XYZ file of C-alpha atoms in Angstrom:
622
model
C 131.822 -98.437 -20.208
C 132.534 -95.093 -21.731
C 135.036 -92.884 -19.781
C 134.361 -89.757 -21.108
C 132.260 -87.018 -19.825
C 128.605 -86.904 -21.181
C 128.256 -83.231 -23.069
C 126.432 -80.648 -21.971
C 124.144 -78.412 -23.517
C 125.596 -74.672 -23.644
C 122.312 -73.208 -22.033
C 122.591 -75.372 -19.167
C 126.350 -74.586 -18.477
C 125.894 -71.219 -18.990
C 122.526 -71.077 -16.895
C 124.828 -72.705 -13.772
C 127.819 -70.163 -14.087
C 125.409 -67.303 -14.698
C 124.160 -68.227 -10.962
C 127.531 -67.896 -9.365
C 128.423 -65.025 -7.227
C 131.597 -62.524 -8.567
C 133.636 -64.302 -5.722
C 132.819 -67.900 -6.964
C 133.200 -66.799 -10.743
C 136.793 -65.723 -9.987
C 137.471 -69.392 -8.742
C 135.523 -71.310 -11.273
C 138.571 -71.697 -13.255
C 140.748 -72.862 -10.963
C 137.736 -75.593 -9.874
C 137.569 -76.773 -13.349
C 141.026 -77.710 -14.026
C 141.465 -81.106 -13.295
C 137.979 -81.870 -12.925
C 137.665 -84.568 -15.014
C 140.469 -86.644 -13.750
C 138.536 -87.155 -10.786
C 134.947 -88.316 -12.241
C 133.913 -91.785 -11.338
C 131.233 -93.528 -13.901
C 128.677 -95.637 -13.296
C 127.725 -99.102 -15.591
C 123.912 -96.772 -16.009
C 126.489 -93.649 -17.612
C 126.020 -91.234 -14.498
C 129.210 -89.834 -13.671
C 130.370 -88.269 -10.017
C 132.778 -85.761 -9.067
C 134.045 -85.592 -5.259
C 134.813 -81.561 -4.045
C 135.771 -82.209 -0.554
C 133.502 -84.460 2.046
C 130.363 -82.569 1.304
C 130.584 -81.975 -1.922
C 129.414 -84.599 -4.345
C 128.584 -83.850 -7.939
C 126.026 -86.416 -10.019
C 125.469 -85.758 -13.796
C 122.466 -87.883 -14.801
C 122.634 -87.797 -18.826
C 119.394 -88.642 -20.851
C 118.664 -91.087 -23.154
C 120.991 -89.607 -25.768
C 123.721 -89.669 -23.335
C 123.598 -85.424 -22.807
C 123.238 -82.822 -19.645
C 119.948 -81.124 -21.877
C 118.164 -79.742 -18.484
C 119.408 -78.333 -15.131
C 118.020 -81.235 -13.131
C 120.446 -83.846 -14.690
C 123.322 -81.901 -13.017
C 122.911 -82.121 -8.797
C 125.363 -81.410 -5.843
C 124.873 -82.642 -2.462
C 126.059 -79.153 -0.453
C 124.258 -76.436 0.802
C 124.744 -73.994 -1.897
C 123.412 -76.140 -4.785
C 121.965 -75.266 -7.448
C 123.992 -72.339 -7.078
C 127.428 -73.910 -6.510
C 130.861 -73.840 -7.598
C 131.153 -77.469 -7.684
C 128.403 -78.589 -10.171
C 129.375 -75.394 -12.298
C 132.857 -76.587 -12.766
C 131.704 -80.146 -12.865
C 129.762 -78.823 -16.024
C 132.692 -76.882 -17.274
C 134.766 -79.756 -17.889
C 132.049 -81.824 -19.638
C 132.193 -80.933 -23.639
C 129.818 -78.731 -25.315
C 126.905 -80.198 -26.862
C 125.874 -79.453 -30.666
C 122.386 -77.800 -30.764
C 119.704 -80.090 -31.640
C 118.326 -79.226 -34.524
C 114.462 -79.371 -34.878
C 112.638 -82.709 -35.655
C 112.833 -82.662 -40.144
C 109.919 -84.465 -40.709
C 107.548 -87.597 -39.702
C 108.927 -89.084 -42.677
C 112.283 -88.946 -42.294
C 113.107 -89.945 -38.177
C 116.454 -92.476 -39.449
C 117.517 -89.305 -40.749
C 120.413 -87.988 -38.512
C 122.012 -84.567 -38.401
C 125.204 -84.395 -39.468
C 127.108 -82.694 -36.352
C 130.667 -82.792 -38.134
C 129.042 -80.102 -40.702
C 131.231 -81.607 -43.572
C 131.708 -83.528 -46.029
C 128.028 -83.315 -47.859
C 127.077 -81.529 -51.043
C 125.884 -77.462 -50.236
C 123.783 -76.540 -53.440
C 122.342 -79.448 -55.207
C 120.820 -78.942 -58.590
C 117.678 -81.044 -59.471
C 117.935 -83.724 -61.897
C 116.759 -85.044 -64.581
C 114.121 -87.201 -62.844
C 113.841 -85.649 -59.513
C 110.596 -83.400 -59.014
C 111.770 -80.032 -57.702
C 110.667 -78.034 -54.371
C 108.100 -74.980 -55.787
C 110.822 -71.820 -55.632
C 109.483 -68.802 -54.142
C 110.488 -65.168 -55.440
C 109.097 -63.329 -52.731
C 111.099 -61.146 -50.413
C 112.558 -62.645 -46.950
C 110.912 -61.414 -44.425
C 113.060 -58.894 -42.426
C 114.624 -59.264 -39.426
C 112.257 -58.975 -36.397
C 112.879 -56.753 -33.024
C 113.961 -60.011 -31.276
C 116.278 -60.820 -33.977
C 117.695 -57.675 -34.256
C 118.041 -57.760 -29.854
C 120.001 -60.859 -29.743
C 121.876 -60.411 -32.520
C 122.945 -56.861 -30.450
C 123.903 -59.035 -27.454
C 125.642 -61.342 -29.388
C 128.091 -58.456 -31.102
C 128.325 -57.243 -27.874
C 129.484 -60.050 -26.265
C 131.798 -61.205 -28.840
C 133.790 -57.780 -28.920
C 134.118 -58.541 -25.043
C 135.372 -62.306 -26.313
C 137.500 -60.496 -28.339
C 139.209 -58.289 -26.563
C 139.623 -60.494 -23.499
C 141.502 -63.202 -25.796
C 142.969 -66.603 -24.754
C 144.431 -65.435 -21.730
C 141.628 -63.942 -20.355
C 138.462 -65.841 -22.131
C 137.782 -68.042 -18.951
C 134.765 -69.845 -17.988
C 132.853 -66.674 -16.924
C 134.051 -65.333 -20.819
C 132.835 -68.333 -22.510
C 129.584 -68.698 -20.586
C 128.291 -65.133 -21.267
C 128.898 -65.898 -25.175
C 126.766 -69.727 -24.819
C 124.206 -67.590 -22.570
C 123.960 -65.087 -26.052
C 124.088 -68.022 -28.464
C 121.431 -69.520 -26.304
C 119.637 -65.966 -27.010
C 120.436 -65.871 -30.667
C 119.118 -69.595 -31.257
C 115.317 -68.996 -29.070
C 115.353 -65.887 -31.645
C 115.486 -67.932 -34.799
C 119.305 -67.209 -35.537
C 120.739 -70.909 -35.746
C 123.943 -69.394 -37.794
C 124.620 -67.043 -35.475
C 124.546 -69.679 -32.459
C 126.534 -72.022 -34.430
C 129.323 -68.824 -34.897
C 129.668 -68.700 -31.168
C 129.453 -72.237 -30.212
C 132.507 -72.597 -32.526
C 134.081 -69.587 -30.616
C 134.177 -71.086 -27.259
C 134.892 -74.447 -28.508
C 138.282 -73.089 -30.094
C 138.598 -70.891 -26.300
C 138.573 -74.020 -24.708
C 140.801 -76.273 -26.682
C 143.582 -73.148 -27.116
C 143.217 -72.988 -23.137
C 143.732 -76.476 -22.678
C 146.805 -76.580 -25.714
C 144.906 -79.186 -27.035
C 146.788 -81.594 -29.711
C 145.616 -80.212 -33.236
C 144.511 -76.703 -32.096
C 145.380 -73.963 -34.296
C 144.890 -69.822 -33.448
C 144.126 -69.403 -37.104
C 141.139 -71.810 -36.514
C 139.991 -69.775 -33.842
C 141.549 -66.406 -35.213
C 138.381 -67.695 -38.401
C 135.929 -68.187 -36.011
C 135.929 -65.316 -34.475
C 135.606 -63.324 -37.886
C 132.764 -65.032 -38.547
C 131.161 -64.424 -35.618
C 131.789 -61.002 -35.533
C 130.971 -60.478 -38.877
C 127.362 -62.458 -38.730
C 126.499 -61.064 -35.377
C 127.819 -57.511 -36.469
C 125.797 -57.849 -40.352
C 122.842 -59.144 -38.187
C 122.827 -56.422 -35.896
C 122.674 -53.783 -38.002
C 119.438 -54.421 -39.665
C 121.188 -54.004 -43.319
C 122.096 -57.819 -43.766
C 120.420 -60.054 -46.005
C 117.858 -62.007 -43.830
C 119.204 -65.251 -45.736
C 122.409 -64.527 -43.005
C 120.615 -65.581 -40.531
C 120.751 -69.464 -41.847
C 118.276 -72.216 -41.330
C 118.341 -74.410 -38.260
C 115.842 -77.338 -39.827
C 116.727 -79.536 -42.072
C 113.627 -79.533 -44.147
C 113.054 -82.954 -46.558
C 111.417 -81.903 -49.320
C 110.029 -84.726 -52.048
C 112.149 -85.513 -54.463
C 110.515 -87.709 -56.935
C 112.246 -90.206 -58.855
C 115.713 -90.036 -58.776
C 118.464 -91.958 -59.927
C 121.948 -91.829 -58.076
C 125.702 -93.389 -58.953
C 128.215 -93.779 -56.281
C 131.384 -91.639 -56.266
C 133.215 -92.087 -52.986
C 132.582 -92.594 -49.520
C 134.123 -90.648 -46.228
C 134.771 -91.328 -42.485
C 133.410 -88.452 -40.834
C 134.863 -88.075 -37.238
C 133.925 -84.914 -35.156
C 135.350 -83.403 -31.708
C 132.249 -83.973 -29.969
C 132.311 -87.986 -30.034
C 130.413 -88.664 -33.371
C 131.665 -90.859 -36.033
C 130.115 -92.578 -39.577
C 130.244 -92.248 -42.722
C 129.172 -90.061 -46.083
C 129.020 -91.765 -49.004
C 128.741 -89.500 -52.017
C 126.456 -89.588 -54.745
C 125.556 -87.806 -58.356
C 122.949 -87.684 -60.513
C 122.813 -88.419 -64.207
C 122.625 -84.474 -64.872
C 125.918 -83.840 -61.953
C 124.114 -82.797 -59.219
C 125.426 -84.064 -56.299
C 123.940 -86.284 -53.300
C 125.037 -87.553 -50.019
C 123.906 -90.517 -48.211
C 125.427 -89.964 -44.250
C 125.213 -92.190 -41.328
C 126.733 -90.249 -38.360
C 125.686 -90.874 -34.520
C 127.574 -90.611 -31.376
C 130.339 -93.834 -31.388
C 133.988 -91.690 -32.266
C 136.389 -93.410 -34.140
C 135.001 -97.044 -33.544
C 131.828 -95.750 -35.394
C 134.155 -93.739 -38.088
C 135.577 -97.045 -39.128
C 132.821 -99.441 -38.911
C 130.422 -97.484 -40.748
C 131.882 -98.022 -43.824
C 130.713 -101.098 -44.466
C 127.369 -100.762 -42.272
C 124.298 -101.399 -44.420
C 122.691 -97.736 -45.913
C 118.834 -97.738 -44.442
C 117.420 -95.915 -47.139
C 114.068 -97.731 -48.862
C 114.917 -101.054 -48.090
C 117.821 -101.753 -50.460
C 119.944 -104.216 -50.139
C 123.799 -102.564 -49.856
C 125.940 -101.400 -47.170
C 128.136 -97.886 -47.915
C 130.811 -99.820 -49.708
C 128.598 -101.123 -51.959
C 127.119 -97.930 -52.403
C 130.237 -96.093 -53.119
C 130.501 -98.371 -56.043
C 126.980 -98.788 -57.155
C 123.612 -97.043 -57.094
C 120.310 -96.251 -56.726
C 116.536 -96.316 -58.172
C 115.053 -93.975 -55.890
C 111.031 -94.017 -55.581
C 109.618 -90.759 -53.476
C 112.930 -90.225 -52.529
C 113.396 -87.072 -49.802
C 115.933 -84.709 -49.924
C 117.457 -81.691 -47.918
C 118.327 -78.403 -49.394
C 122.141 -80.052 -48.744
C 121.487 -83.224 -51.000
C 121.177 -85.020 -48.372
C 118.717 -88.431 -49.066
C 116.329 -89.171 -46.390
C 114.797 -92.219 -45.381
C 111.276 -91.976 -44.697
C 108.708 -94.752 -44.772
C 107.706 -94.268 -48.075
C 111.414 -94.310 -49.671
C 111.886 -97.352 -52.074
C 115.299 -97.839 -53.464
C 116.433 -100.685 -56.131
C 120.238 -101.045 -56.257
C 122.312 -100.269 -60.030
C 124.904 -101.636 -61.492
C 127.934 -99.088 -60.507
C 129.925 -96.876 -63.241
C 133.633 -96.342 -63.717
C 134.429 -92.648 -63.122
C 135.420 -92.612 -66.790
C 131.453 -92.866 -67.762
C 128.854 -90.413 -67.420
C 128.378 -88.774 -65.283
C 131.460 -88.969 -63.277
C 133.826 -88.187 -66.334
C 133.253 -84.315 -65.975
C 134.283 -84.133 -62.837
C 138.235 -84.617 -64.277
C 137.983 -82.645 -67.396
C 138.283 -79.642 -66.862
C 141.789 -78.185 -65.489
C 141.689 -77.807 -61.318
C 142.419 -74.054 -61.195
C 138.823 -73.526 -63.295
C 136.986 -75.630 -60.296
C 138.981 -73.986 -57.879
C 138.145 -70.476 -59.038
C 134.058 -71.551 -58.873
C 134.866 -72.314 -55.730
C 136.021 -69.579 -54.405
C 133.343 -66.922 -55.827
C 130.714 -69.000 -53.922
C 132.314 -69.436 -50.439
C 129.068 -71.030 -48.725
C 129.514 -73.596 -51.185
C 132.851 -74.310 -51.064
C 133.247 -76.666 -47.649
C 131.794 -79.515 -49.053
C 132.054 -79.439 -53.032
C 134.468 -82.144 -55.028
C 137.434 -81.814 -57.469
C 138.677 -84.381 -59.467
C 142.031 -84.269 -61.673
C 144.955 -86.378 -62.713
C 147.945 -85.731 -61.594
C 151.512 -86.961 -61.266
C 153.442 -88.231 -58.313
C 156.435 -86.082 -57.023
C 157.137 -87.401 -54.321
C 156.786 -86.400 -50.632
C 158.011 -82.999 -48.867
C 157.252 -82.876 -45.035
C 153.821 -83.299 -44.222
C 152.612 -82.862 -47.689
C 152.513 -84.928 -50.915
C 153.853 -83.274 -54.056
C 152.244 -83.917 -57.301
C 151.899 -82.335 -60.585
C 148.426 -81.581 -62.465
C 149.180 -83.641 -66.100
C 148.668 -80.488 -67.598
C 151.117 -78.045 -69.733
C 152.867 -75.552 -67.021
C 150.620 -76.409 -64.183
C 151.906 -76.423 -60.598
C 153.021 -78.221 -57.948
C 149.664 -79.577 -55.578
C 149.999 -80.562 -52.327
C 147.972 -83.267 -51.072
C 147.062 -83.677 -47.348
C 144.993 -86.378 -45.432
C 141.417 -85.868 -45.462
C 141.392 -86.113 -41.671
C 144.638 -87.218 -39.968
C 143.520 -89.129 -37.312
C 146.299 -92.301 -37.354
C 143.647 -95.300 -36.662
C 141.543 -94.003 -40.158
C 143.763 -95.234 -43.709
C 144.199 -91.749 -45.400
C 147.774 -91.287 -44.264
C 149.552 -94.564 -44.425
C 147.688 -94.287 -47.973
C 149.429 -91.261 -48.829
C 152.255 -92.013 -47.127
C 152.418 -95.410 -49.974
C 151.752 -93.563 -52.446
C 154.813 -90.545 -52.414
C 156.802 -93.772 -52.501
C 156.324 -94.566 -56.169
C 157.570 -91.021 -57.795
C 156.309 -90.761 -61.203
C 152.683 -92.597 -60.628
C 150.386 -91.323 -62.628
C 146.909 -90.933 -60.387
C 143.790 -89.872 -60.582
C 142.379 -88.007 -57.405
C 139.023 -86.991 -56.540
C 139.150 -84.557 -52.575
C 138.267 -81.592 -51.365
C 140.323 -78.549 -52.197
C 141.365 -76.936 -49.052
C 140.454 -73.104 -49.274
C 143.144 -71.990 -46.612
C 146.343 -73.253 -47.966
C 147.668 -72.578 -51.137
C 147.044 -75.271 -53.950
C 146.206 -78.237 -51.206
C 143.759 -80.848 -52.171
C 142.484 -83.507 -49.188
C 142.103 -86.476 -51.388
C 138.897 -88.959 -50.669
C 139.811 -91.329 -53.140
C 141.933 -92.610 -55.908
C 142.190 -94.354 -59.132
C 144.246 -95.305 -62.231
C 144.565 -92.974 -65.434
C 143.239 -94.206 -67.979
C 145.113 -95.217 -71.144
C 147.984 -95.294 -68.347
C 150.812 -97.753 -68.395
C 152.698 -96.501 -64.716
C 149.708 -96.067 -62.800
C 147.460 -97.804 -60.545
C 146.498 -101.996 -60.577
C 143.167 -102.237 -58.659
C 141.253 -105.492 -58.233
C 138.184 -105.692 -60.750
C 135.790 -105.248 -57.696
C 136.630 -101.793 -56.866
C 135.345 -100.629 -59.873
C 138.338 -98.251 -60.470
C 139.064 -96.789 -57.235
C 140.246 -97.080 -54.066
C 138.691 -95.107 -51.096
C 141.627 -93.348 -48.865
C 139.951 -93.685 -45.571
C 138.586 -97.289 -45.785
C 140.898 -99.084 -48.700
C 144.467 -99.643 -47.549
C 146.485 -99.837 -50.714
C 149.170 -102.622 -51.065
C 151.889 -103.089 -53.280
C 150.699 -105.441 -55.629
C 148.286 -102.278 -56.329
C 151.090 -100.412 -57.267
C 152.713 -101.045 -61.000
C 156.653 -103.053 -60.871
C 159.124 -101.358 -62.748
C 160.588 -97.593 -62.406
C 158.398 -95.044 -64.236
C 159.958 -92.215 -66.728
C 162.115 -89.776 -64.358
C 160.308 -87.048 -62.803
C 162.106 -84.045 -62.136
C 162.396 -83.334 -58.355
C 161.667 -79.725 -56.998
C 164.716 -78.404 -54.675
C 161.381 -77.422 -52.573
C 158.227 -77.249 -52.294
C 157.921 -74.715 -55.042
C 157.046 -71.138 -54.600
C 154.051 -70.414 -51.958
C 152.643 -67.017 -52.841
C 150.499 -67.000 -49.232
C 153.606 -67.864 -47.545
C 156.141 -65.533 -49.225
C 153.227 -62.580 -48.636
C 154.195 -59.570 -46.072
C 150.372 -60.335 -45.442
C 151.877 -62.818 -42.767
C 152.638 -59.196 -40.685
C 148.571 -58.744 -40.448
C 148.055 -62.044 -39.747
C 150.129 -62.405 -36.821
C 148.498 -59.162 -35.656
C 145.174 -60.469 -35.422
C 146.500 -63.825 -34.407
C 148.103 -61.830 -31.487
C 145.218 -60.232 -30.790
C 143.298 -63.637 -30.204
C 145.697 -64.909 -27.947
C 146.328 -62.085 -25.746
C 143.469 -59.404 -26.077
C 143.256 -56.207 -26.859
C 146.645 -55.633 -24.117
C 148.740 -57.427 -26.628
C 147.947 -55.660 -30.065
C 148.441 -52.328 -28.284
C 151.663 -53.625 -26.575
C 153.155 -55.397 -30.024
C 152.153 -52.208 -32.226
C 153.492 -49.765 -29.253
C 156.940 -47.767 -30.150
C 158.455 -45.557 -32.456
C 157.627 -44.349 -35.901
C 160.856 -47.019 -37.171
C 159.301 -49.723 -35.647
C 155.836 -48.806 -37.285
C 157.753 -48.629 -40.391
C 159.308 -51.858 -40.134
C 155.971 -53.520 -39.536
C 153.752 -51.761 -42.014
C 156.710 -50.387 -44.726
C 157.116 -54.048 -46.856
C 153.172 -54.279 -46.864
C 152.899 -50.501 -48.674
C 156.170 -51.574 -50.716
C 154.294 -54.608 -51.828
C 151.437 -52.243 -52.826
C 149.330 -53.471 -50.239
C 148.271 -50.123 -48.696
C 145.155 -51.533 -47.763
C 146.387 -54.134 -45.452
C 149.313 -51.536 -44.115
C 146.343 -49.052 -43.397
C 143.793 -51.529 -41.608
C 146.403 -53.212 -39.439
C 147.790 -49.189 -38.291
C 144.154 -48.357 -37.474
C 143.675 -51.892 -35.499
C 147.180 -51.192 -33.515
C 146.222 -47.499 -32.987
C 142.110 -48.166 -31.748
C 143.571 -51.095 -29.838
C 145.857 -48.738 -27.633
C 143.289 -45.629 -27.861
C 141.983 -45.640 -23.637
C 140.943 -42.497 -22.862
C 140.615 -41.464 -19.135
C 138.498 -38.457 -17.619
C 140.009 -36.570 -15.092
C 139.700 -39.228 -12.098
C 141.853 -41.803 -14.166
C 138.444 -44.052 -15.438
C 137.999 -44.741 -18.965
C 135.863 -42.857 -20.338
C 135.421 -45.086 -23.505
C 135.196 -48.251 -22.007
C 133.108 -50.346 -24.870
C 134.904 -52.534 -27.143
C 132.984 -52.167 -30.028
C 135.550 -49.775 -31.824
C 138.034 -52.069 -31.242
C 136.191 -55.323 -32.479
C 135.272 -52.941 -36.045
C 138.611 -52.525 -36.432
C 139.761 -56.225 -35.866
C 137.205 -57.179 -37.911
C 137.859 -55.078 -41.050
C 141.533 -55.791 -40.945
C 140.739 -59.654 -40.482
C 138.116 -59.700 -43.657
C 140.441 -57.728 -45.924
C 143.484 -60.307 -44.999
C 140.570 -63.257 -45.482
C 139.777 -61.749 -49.151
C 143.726 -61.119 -50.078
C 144.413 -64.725 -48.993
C 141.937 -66.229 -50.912
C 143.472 -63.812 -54.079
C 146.746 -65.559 -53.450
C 144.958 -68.948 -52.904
C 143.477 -68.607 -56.380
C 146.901 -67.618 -57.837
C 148.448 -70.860 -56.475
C 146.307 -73.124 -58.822
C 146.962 -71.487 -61.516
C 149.240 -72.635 -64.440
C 151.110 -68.859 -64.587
C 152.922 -67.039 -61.727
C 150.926 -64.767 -59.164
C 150.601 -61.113 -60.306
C 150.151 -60.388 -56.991
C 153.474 -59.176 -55.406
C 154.734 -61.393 -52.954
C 158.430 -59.504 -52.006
C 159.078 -57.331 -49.236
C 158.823 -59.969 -46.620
């Protein structure tokens, strides 16, 4: 029997606090600390809460095991529905993803994906695959409703915004799921998803959750501000407003190899797996199989059998095999459906030295990297494979070297650090043989400078020092499912490899860019009080803050973060002491533009960090 707290959808939660009086919203805080160390569950998954001895909470969870309608959340006193006690009994449940639309008849086996990673973002047709018609006509623009809730949305945000941690309680975080709620009804799914991400972050920095980072939630809020603020002006590109069904379209004949596969394990109690896939012409594929299940799920999935057309293999056997595809169904993500009139016929699996896996490692990182970043929406989910050499470890990270003339130190992280998954005991083994020659295949991580999040692993070819894997693995070893063992690893010392003193130069790190980021970060925590308050004093201190930035030549930054300090303590009064300027909307403008221009110079320096020369972008001044 599960003891967790069945989620709740954000409409309903922020229906029940929305029907709380002022004096029971100042108190709904207080009520929900605690709350769920108190719930009793039931072998049929309700759960109770006890307020007092008149005061009993039921949640009644569906089918699915979610609070999707006001009537699965009762309380036995006088005041219910329009209590304190089933409001905060809903406050400490988690937050339900949105249910996206039904895709099609065709596809029902087809799950969504609520970890939203870890799947190709803009496949290419192949060679046998029968592409979706392509329309050239002009998006339609935004309509009145649109344009409404995307108002209320900005609105609410800047209010988010300037509350911060300290003050973006319950009450906070229900107006912005009562806006997202808005947003969604109006046919803006990536503007709900913006905020639902918001108060998730709210709630986990409130609760100092294990894991939680401001920066996280210092991102989230820039790209809520900036899709509710691009929305609301009527000047965005209606493609911003992003596409809450996932839409199979036929895909013909297709023929798919097997690359890696993934745990996926998400805060909201979903686990599986993605295995990865790519066509004879490199477009890439996904095969997932995520549902509610956490880490149990995450680790059994990997070998749970892939219901797609009938064939015959579980994910492990996909990962190193293939598939015929007949009237295979796609999404726009490359994700493979499995409707009733999918046939699949498994294929002998390829080495990633063959076609058409071999591109993937030949051209030098810092290339795939830089394709990366000049297509951001694609970047979350896309591969990059190289060979590299084995440093040796340096704190938290793994230090290897790109076999390439003058290229620079990587850093490899776990994929997802959870302890019970194999990624970091894998890594861990591996910065124990300095000089191993590897090939990797992850995910380059876009915030830190020249980090890769390996999926899997294999030997070099033409290699003596470098990986022994058994025959059946087909030439590599997948981090979050293989465990590697020593007699995997070659006997004998390799050739020396020069040690670093450190971790080598980190251009993001050594940046006075850190000043602006700790500005915004401060505003996130502590509201528009705590900007004015840290940027408050004399013209020395103001030079100390902003001086390296302008010596570093970045004026920009230095002139963004002054006009964020000096909106954030602009409160004008009239003459009976009341502000007489009392929307945050200037405010939010100015944290945003300072926030995007520190997102765009990061991702400069980012860029830098792969390559094989030194940053030109000055990094002293600090």
């Amino acid at each position: 029997m599960s003891t967790e707290l069945p989620p709740v959808a954000p409409e309903v939660l922020a229906e029940a606090v929305e029907h709380l009086t002022p004096r029971l919203r100042k108190k709904l805080d207080a009520a929900t600390e605690g709350c769920a160390a108190g719930a009793v569950h039931a072998a049929d998954g309700t759960v109770t809460f006890r307020f007092g001895e008149d005061a009993l909470v039921t949640l009644s969870p569906g089918p699915a095991g979610t609070i999707t309608t006001a009537e699965q959340a009762t309380c036995s006193c006088l005041l219910a529905p329009r209590c304190l006690h089933r409001a905060a009994a809903l406050g400490a449940a988690p937050l339900a993803d949105s249910l996206p639309e039904p895709t099609t008849a065709a596809d029902p086996a087809d799950p969504a994906d609520p970890a939203g990673s870890a799947e190709p973002a803009d496949p290419a047709g192949s060679a046998e695959r029968v592409r979706p018609v392509e329309t050239t006509a002009p998006a339609p623009e935004l309509t009145a409703a649109q344009l409404r809730a995307a108002g209320a949305l900005w609105h609410v945000a800047a209010e988010a915004l300037a509350a911060g941690v300290t003050a973006g309680g319950a009450v906070v975080q229900a107006e912005l799921l009562r806006a997202a709620h808005t947003a969604r009804l109006a046919g803006l799914p990536r503007a709900e998803a913006a905020a639902l991400r918001v108060v998730r972050g709210l709630r986990a920095a409130r609760e100092r959750r294990a894991g939680q980072r401001l920066g996280d939630l210092t991102g989230a809020f820039r790209e809520l501000l900036h899709t509710a603020g691009m929305l609301a002006s009527g000047a965005a590109d209606p493609a911003l407003t992003g596409t809450a069904r996932r839409a199979y379209a036929p895909g013909g004949s297709l023929q798919v190899h097997g690359l890696c596969r993934e745990p996926v394990l998400s805060a909201t109690g979903y686990g599986g797996v993605v295995t990865h896939l790519l066509a004879p012409d490199g477009a890439p594929y996904s095969v997932s199989d995520v549902r509610p299940g956490g880490l149990a799920r995450a680790r059994g999935a990997g070998s749970a059998s892939v219901a797609l057309g009938g064939a015959a293999l579980d994910h492990a056997g996909l990962a190193r095999g293939g598939l015929r595809i007949v009237g295979a169904t796609v999404s726009p993500e490359g994700r493979l459906g499995a409707g009733r009139g999918v046939r699949a016929t498994p294929l002998p699996g390829i080495a990633w030295t063959e076609q058409p896996a071999a591109p993937l490692f030949a051209r030098p990182a810092a290339e795939a990297v830089a394709e990366l970043l000049a297509a951001p929406d694609a970047a979350g989910s896309a591969l990059l494979g190289c060979d590299v050499t084995v440093v040796g470890a340096a704190g938290e990270h793994l230090l290897v070297r790109e076999t390439r003339p003058d290229a620079p130190l990587l850093r490899l992280l776990p994929a997802h650090p959870h302890p019970e998954l194999a990624h970091t005991e894998n890594l861990r083994r591996i910065a124990s043989y300095p000089g191993l020659l590897l090939r990797v295949l992850g995910r380059p991580d876009l915030d830190r400078t020249a980090t890769l999040r390996p999926l899997a692993v294999g030997p070099v070819p033409g290699a003596e020092h470098t990986l022994r894997l058994p025959g059946e693995w087909l030439g590599r070893a997948d981090l979050g499912y293989d465990r590697l063992q020593g007699a995997h690893f070659p006997q004998g010392a390799a050739a020396p490899v020069p040690l670093p003193a450190a971790e080598g130069p980190d251009p993001l790190a050594d940046s006075p860019l850190w000043r602006v980021r700790r500005l915004l970060e401060t505003g996130v925590a502590g509201g528009r009080r705590a900007v004015a308050e840290a940027a408050r004093g004399t013209a020395s201190l103001a030079a100390a803050s902003y001086g390296p930035l302008r010596r570093a030549g970045l004026t920009g930054a230095a002139d963004l973060a002054a006009a964020l300090a000096a909106e954030a303590d602009r409160r004008p009064r009239d003459v009976f002491g009341r502000l007489a300027d009392p929307s945050p909307d200037g405010y939010a403008w100015a944290w945003l533009a300072a926030a995007t221009h520190l997102a765009a110079a990061e991702r400069c320096l980012i860029a830098a960090s792969w390559a094989a020369v030194p940053s030109p972008v000055p990094v002293s001044g600090r």
